[in-house]
GROMACS .gro file of N, CA and C in nm:
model
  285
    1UNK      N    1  -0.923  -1.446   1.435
    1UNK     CA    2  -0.844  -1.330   1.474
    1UNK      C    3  -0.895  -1.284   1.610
    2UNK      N    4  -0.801  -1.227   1.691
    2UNK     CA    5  -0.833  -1.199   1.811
    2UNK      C    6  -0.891  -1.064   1.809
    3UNK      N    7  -0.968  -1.045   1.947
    3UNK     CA    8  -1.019  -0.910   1.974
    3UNK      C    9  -0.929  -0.806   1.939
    4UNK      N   10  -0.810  -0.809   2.065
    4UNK     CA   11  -0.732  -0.738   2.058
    4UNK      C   12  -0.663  -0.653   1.953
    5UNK      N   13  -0.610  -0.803   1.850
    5UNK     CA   14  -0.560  -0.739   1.707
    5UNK      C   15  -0.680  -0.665   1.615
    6UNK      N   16  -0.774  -0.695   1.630
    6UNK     CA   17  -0.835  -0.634   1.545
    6UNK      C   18  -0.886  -0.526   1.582
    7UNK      N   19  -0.903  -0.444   1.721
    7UNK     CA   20  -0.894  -0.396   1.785
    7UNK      C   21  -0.792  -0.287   1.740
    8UNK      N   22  -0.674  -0.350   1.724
    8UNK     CA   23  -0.536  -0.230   1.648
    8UNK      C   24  -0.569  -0.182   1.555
    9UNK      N   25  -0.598  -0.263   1.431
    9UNK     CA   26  -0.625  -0.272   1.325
    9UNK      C   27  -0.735  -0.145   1.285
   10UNK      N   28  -0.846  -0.162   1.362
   10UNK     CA   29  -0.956  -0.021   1.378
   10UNK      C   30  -0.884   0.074   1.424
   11UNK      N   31  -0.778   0.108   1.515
   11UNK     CA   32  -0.723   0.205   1.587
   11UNK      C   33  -0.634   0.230   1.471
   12UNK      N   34  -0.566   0.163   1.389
   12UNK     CA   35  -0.481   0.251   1.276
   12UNK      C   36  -0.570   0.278   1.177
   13UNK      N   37  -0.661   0.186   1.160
   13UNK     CA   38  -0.753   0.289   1.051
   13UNK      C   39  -0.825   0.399   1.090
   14UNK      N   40  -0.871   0.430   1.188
   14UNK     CA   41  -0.895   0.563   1.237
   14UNK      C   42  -0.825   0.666   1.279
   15UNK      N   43  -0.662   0.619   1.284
   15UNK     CA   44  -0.547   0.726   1.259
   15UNK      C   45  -0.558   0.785   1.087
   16UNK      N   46  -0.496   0.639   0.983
   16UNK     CA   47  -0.535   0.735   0.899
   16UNK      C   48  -0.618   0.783   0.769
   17UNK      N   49  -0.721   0.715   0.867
   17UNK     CA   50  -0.876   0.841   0.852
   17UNK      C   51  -0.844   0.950   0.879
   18UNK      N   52  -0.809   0.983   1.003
   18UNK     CA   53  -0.780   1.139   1.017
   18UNK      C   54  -0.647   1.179   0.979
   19UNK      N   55  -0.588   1.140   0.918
   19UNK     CA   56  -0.446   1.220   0.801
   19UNK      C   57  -0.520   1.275   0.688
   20UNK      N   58  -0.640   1.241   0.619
   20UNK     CA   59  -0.691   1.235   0.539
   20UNK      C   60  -0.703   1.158   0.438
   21UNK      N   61  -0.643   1.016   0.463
   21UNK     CA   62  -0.645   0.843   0.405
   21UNK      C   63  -0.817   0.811   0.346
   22UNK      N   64  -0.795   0.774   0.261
   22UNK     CA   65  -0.938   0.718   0.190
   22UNK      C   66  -0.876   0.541   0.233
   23UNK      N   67  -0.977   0.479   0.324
   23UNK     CA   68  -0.863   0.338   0.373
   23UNK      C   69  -0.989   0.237   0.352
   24UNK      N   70  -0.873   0.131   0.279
   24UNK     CA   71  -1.018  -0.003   0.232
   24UNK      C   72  -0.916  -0.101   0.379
   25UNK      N   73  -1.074  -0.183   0.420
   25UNK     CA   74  -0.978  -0.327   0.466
   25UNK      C   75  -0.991  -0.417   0.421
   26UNK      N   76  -0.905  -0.526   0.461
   26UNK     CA   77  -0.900  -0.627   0.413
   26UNK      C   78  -0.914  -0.648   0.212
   27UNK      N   79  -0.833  -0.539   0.203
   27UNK     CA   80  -0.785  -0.579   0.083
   27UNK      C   81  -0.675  -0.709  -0.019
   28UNK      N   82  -0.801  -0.718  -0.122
   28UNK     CA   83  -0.662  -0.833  -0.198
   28UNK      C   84  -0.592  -0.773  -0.272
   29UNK      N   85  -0.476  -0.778  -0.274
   29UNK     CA   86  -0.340  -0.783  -0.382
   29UNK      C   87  -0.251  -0.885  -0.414
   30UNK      N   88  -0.257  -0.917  -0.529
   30UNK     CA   89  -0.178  -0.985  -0.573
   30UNK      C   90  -0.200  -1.153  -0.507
   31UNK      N   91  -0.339  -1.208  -0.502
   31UNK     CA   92  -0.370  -1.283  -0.410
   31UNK      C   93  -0.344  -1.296  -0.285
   32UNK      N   94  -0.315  -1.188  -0.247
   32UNK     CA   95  -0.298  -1.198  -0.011
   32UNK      C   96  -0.361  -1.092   0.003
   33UNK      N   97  -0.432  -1.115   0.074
   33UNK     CA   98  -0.519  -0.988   0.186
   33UNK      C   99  -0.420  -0.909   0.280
   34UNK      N  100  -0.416  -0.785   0.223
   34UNK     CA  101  -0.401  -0.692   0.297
   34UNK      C  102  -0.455  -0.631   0.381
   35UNK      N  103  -0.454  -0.625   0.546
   35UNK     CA  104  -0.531  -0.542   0.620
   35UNK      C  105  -0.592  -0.408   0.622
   36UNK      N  106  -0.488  -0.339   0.559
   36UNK     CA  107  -0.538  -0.183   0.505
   36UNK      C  108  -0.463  -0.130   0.427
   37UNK      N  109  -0.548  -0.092   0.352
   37UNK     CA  110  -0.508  -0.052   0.213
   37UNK      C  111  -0.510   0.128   0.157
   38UNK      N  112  -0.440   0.163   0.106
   38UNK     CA  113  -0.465   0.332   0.084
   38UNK      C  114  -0.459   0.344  -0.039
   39UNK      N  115  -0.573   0.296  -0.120
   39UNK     CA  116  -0.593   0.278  -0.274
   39UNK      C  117  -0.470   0.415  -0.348
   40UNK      N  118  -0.496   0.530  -0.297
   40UNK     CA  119  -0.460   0.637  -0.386
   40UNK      C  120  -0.297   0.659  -0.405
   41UNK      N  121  -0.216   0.597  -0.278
   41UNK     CA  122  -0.115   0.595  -0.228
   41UNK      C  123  -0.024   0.464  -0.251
   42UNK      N  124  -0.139   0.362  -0.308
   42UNK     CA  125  -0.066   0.225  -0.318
   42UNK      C  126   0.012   0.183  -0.210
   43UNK      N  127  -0.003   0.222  -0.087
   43UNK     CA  128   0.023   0.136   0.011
   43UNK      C  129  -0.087  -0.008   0.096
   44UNK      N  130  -0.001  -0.064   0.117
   44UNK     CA  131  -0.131  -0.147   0.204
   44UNK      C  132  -0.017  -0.127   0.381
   45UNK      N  133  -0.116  -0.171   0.452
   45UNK     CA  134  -0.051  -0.215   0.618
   45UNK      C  135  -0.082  -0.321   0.646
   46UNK      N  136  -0.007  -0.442   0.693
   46UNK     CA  137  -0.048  -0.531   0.799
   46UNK      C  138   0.063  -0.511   0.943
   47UNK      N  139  -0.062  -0.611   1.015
   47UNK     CA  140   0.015  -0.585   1.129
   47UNK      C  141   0.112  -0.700   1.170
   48UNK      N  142   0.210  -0.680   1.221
   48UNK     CA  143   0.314  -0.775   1.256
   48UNK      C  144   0.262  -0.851   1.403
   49UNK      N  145   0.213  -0.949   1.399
   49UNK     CA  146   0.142  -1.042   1.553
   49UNK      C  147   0.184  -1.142   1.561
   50UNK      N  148   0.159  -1.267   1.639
   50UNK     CA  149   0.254  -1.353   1.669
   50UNK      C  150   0.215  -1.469   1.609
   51UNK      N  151   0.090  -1.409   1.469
   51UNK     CA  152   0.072  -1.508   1.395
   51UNK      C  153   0.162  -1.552   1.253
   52UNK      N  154   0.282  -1.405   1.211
   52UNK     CA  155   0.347  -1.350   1.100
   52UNK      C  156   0.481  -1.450   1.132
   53UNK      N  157   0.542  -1.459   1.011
   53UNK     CA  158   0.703  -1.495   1.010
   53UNK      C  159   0.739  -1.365   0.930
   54UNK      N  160   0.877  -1.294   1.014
   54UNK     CA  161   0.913  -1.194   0.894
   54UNK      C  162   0.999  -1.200   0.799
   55UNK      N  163   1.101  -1.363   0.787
   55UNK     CA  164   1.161  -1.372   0.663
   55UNK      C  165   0.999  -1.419   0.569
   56UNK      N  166   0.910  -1.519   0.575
   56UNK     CA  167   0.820  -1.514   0.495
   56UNK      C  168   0.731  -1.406   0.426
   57UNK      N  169   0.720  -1.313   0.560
   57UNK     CA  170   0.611  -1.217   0.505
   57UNK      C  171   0.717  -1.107   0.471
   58UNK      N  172   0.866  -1.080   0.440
   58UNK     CA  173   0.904  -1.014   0.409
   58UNK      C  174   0.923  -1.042   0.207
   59UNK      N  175   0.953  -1.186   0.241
   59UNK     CA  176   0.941  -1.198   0.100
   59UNK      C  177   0.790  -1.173  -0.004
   60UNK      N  178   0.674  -1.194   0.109
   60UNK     CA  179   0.543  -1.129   0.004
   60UNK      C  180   0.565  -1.016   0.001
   61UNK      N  181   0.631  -0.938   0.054
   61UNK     CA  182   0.582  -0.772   0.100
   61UNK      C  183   0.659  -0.766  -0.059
   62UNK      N  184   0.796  -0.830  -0.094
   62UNK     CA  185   0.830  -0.809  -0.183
   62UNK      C  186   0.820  -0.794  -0.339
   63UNK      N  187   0.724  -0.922  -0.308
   63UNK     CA  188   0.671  -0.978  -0.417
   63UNK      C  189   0.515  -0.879  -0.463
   64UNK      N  190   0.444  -0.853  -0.395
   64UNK     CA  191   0.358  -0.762  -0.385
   64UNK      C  192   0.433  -0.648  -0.428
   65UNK      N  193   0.511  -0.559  -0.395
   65UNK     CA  194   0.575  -0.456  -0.446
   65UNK      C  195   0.640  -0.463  -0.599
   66UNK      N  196   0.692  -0.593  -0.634
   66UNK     CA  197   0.744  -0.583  -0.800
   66UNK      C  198   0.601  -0.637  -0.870
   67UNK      N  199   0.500  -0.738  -0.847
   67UNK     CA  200   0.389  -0.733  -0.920
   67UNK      C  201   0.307  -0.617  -0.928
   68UNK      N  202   0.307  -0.562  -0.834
   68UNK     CA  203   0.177  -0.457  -0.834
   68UNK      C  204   0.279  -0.308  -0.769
   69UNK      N  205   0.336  -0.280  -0.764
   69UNK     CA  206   0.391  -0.157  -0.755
   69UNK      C  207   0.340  -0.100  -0.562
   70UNK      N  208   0.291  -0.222  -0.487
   70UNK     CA  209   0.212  -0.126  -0.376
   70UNK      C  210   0.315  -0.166  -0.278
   71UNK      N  211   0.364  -0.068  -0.141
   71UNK     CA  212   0.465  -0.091  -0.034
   71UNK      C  213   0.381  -0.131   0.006
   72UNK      N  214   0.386  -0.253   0.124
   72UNK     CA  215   0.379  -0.293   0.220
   72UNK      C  216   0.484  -0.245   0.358
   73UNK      N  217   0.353  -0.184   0.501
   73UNK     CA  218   0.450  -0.125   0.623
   73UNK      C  219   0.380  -0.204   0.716
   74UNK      N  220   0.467  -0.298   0.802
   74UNK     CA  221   0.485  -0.369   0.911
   74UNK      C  222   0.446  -0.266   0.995
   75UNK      N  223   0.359  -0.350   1.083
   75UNK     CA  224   0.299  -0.250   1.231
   75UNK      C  225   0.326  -0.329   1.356
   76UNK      N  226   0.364  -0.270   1.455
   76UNK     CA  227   0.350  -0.338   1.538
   76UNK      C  228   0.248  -0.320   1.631
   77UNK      N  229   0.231  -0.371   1.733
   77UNK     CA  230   0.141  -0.304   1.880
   77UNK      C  231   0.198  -0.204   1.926
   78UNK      N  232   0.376  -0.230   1.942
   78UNK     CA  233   0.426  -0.070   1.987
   78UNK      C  234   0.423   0.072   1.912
   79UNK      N  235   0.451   0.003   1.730
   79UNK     CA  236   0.423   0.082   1.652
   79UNK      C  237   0.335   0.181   1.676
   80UNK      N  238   0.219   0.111   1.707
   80UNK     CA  239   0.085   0.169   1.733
   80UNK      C  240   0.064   0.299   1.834
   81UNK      N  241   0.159   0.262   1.916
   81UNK     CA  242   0.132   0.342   2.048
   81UNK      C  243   0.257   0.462   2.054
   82UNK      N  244   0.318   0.437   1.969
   82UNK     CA  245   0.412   0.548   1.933
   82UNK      C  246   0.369   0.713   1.952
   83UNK      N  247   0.431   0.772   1.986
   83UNK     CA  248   0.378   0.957   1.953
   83UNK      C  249   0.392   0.966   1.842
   84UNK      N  250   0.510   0.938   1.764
   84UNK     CA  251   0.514   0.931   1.603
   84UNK      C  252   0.462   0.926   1.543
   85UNK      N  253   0.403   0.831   1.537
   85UNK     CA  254   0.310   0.747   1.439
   85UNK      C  255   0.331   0.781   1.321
   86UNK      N  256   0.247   0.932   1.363
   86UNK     CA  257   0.182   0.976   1.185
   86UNK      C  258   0.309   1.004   1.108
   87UNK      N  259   0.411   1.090   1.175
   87UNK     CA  260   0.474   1.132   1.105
   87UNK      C  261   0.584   1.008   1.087
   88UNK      N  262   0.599   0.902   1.174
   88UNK     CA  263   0.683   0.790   1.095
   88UNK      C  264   0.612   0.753   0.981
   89UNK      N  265   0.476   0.700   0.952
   89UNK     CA  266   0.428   0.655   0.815
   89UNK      C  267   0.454   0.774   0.696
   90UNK      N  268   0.453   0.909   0.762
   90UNK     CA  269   0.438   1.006   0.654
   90UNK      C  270   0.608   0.986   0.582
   91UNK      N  271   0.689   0.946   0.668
   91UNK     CA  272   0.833   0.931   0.605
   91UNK      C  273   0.862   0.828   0.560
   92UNK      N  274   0.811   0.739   0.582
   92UNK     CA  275   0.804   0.570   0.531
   92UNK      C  276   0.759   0.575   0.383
   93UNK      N  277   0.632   0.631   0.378
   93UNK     CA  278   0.547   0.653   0.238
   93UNK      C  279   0.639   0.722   0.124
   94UNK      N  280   0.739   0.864   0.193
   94UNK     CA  281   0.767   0.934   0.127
   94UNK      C  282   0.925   0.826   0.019
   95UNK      N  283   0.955   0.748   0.106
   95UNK     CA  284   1.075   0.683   0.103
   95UNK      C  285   1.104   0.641  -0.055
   0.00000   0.00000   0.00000
């Protein structure tokens, strides 16, 4: 994995760290590692990089969601840099 991405990866977990997120990484579910995980919330995040396919990884996101009940939210780099941010995940979660 590159600097860079992982690099993001610390920068969204220290976003939400400060929402007040209790955040694991590199979590497993359902046998695939999830990049970040929000145990209490049953969400996980990965990030979307130019290592992902999104008909493939749309179908785990799926499959992860009817085995184990947890959303999976696509990030991007722009994602990242959004003013939004917080409050796009806070409406995503709520969904």
């Amino acid at each position: 994995m590159n600097q860079r991405f992982l690099g993001n990866e610390n920068k969204l977990k220290r976003i939400l760290e400060s929402m007040g997120f209790e955040v694991a990484r590199d979590y497993s579910i359902s046998g695939n590692i999830v990049s970040i995980f929000l145990p209490q919330e049953k969400v996980g995040f990965e990030f979307d990089g130019p290592m992902h396919f999104r008909k493939r990884d749309a179908g785990r996101d799926k499959r992860i969601l009817e085995e184990s009940g947890i959303k999976i939210m696509r990030i991007t780099e722009k994602d990242l840099h959004d003013k939004d941010l917080q409050e796009n995940i806070l409406e995503w979660m709520s969904e």
